[in-house]
PDB file of N, CA and C in Angstrom:
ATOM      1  N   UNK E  78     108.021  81.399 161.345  1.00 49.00           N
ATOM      2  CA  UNK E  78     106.872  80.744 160.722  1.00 49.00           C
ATOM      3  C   UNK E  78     106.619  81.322 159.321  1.00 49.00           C
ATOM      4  N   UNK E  79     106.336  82.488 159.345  1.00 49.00           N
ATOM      5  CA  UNK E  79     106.568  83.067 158.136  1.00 49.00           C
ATOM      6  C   UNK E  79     107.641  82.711 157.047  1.00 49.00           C
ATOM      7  N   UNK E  80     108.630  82.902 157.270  1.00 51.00           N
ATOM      8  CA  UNK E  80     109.521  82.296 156.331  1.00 51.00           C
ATOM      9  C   UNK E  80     109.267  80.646 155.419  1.00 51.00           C
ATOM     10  N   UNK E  81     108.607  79.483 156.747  1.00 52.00           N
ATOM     11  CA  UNK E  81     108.577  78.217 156.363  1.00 52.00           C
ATOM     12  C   UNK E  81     107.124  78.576 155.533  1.00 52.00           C
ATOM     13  N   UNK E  82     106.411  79.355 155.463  1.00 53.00           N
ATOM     14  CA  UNK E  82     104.959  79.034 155.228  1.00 53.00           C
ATOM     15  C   UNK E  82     104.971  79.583 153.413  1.00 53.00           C
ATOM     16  N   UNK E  83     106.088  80.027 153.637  1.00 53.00           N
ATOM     17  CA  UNK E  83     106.376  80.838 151.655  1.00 53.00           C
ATOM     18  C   UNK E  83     107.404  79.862 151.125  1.00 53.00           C
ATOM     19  N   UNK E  84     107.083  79.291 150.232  1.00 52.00           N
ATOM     20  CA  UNK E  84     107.858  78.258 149.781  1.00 52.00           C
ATOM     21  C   UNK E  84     108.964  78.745 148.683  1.00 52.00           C
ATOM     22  N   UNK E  85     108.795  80.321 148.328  1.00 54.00           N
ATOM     23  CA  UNK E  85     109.398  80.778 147.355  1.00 54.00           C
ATOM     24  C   UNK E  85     110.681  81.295 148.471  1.00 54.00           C
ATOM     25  N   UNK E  86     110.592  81.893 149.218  1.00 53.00           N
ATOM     26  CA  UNK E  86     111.645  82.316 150.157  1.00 53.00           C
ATOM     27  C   UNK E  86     112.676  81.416 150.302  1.00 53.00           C
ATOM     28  N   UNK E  87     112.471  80.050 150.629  1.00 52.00           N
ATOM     29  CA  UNK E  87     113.194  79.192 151.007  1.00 52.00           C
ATOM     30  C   UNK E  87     113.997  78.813 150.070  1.00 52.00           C
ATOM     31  N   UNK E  88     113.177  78.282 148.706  1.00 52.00           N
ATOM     32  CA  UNK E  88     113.777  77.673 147.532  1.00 52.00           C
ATOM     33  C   UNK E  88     114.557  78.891 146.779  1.00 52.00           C
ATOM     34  N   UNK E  89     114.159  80.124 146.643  1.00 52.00           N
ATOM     35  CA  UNK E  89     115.052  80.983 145.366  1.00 52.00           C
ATOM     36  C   UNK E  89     115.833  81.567 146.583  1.00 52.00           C
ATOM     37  N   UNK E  90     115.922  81.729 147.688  1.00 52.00           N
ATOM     38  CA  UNK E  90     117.252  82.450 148.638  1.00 52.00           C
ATOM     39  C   UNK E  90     118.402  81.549 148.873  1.00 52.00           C
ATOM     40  N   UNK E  91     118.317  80.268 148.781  1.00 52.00           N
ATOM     41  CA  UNK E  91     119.869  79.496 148.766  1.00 52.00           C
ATOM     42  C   UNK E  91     120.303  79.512 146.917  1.00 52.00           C
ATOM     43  N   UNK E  92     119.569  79.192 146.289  1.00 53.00           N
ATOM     44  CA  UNK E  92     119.988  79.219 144.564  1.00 53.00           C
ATOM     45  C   UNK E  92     120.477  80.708 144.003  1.00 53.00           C
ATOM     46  N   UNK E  93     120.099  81.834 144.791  1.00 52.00           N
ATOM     47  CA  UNK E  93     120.656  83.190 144.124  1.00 52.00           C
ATOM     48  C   UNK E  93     121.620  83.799 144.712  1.00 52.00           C
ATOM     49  N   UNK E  94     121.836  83.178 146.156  1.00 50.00           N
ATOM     50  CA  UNK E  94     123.117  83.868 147.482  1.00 50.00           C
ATOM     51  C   UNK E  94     124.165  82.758 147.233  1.00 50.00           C
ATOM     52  N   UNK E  95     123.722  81.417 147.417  1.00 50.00           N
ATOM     53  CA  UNK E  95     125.100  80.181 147.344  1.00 50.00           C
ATOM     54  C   UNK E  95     125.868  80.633 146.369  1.00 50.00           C
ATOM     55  N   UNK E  96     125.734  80.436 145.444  1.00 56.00           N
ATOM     56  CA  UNK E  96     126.511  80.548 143.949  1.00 56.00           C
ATOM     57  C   UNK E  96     127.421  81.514 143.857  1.00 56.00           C
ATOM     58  N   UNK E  97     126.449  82.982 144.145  1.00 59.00           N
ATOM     59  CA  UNK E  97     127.414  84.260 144.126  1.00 59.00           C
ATOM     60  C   UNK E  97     128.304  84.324 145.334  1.00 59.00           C
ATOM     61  N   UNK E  98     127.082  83.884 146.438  1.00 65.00           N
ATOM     62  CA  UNK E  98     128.122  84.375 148.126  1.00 65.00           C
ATOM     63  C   UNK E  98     128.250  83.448 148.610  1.00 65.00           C
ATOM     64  N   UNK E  99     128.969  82.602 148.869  1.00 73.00           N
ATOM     65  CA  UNK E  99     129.296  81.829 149.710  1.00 73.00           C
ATOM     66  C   UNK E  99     129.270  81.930 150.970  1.00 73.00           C
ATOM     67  N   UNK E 100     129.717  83.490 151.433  1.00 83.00           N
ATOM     68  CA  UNK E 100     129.881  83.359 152.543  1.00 83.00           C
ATOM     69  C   UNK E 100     128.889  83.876 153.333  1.00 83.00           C
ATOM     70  N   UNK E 101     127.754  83.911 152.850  1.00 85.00           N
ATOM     71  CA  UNK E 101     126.308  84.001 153.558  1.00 85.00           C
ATOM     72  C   UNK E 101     126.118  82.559 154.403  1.00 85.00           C
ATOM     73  N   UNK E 102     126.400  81.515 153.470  1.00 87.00           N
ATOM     74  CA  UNK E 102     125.936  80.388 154.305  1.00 87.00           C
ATOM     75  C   UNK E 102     127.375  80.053 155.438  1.00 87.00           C
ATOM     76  N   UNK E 103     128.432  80.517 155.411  1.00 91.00           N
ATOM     77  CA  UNK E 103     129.276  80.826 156.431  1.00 91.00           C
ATOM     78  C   UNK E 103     128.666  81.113 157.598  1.00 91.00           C
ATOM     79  N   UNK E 104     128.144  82.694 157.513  1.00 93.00           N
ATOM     80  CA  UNK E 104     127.610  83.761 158.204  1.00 93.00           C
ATOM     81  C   UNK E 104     126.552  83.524 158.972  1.00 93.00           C
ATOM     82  N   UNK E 105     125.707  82.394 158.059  1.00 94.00           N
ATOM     83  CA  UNK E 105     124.642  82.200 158.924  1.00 94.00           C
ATOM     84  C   UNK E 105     124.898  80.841 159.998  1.00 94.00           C
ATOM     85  N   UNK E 106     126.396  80.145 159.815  1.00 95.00           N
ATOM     86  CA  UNK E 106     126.261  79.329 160.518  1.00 95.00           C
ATOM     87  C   UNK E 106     126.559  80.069 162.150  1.00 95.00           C
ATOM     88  N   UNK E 107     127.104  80.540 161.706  1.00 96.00           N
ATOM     89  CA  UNK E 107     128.068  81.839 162.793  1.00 96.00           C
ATOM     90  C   UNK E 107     127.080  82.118 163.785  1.00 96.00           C
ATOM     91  N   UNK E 108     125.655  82.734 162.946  1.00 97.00           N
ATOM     92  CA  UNK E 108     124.535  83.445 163.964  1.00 97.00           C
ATOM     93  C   UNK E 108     123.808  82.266 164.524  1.00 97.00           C
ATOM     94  N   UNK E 109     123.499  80.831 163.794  1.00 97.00           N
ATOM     95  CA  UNK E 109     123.211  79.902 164.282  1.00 97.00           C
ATOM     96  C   UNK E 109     123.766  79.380 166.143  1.00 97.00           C
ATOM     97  N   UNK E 110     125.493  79.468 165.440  1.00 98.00           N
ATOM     98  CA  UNK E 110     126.065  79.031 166.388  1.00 98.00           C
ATOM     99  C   UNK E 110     126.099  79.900 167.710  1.00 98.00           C
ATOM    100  N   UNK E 111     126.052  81.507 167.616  1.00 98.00           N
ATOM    101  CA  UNK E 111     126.224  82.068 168.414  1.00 98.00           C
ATOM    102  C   UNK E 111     124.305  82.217 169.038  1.00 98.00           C
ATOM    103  N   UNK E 112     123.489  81.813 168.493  1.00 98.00           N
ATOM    104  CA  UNK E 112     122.263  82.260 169.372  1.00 98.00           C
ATOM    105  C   UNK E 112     121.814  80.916 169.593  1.00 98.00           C
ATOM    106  N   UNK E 113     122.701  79.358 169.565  1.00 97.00           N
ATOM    107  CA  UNK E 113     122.570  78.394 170.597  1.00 97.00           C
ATOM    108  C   UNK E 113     123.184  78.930 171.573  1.00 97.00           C
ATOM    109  N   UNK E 114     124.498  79.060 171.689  1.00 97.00           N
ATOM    110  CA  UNK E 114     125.454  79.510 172.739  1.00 97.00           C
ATOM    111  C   UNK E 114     124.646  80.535 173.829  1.00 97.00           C
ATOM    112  N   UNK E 115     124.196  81.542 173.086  1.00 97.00           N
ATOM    113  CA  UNK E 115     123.136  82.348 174.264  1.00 97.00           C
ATOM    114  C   UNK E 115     122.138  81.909 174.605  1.00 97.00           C
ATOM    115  N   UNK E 116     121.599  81.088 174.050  1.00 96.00           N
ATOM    116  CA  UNK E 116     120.423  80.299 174.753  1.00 96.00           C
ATOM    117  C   UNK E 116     120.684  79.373 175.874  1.00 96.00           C
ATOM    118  N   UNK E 117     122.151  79.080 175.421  1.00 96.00           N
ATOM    119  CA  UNK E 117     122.505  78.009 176.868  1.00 96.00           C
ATOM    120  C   UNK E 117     122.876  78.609 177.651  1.00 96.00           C
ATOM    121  N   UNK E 118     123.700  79.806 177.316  1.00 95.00           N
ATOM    122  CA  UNK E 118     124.112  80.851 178.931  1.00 95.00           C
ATOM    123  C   UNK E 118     122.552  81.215 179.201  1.00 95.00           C
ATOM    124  N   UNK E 119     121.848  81.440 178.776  1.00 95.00           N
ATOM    125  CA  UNK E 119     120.515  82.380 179.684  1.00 95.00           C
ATOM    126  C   UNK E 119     119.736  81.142 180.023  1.00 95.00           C
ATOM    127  N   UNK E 120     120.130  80.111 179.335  1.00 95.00           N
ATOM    128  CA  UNK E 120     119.399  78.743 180.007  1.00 95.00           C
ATOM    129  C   UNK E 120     119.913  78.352 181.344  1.00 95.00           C
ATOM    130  N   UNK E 121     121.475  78.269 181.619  1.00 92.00           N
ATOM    131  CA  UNK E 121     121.924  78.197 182.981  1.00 92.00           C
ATOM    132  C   UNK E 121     122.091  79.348 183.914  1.00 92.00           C
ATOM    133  N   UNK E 122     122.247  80.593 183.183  1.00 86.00           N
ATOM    134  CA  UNK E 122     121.713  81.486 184.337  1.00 86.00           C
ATOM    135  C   UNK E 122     120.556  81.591 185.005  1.00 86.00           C
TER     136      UNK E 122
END
């Protein structure tokens, strides 16, 4: 919640990491993908 409620966080953290790092937005798909995946194992366990 915090994060969505600062509008500066959102907008200047993809314009100053994309450009230089690319592979942040890699990285974060990674943690995306891996904390659905645990949500569905602890969802069917």
């Amino acid at each position: 919640m915090s994060k969505r409620t600062d509008p500066t966080e959102g907008v200047s953290e993809p314009d100053v990491s994309t450009p230089h790092r690319p592979w942040i937005r890699v990285t974060t798909v990674i943690v995306l993908a891996v904390f659905v995946l645990a949500t569905l194992v602890s969802a069917l366990l």
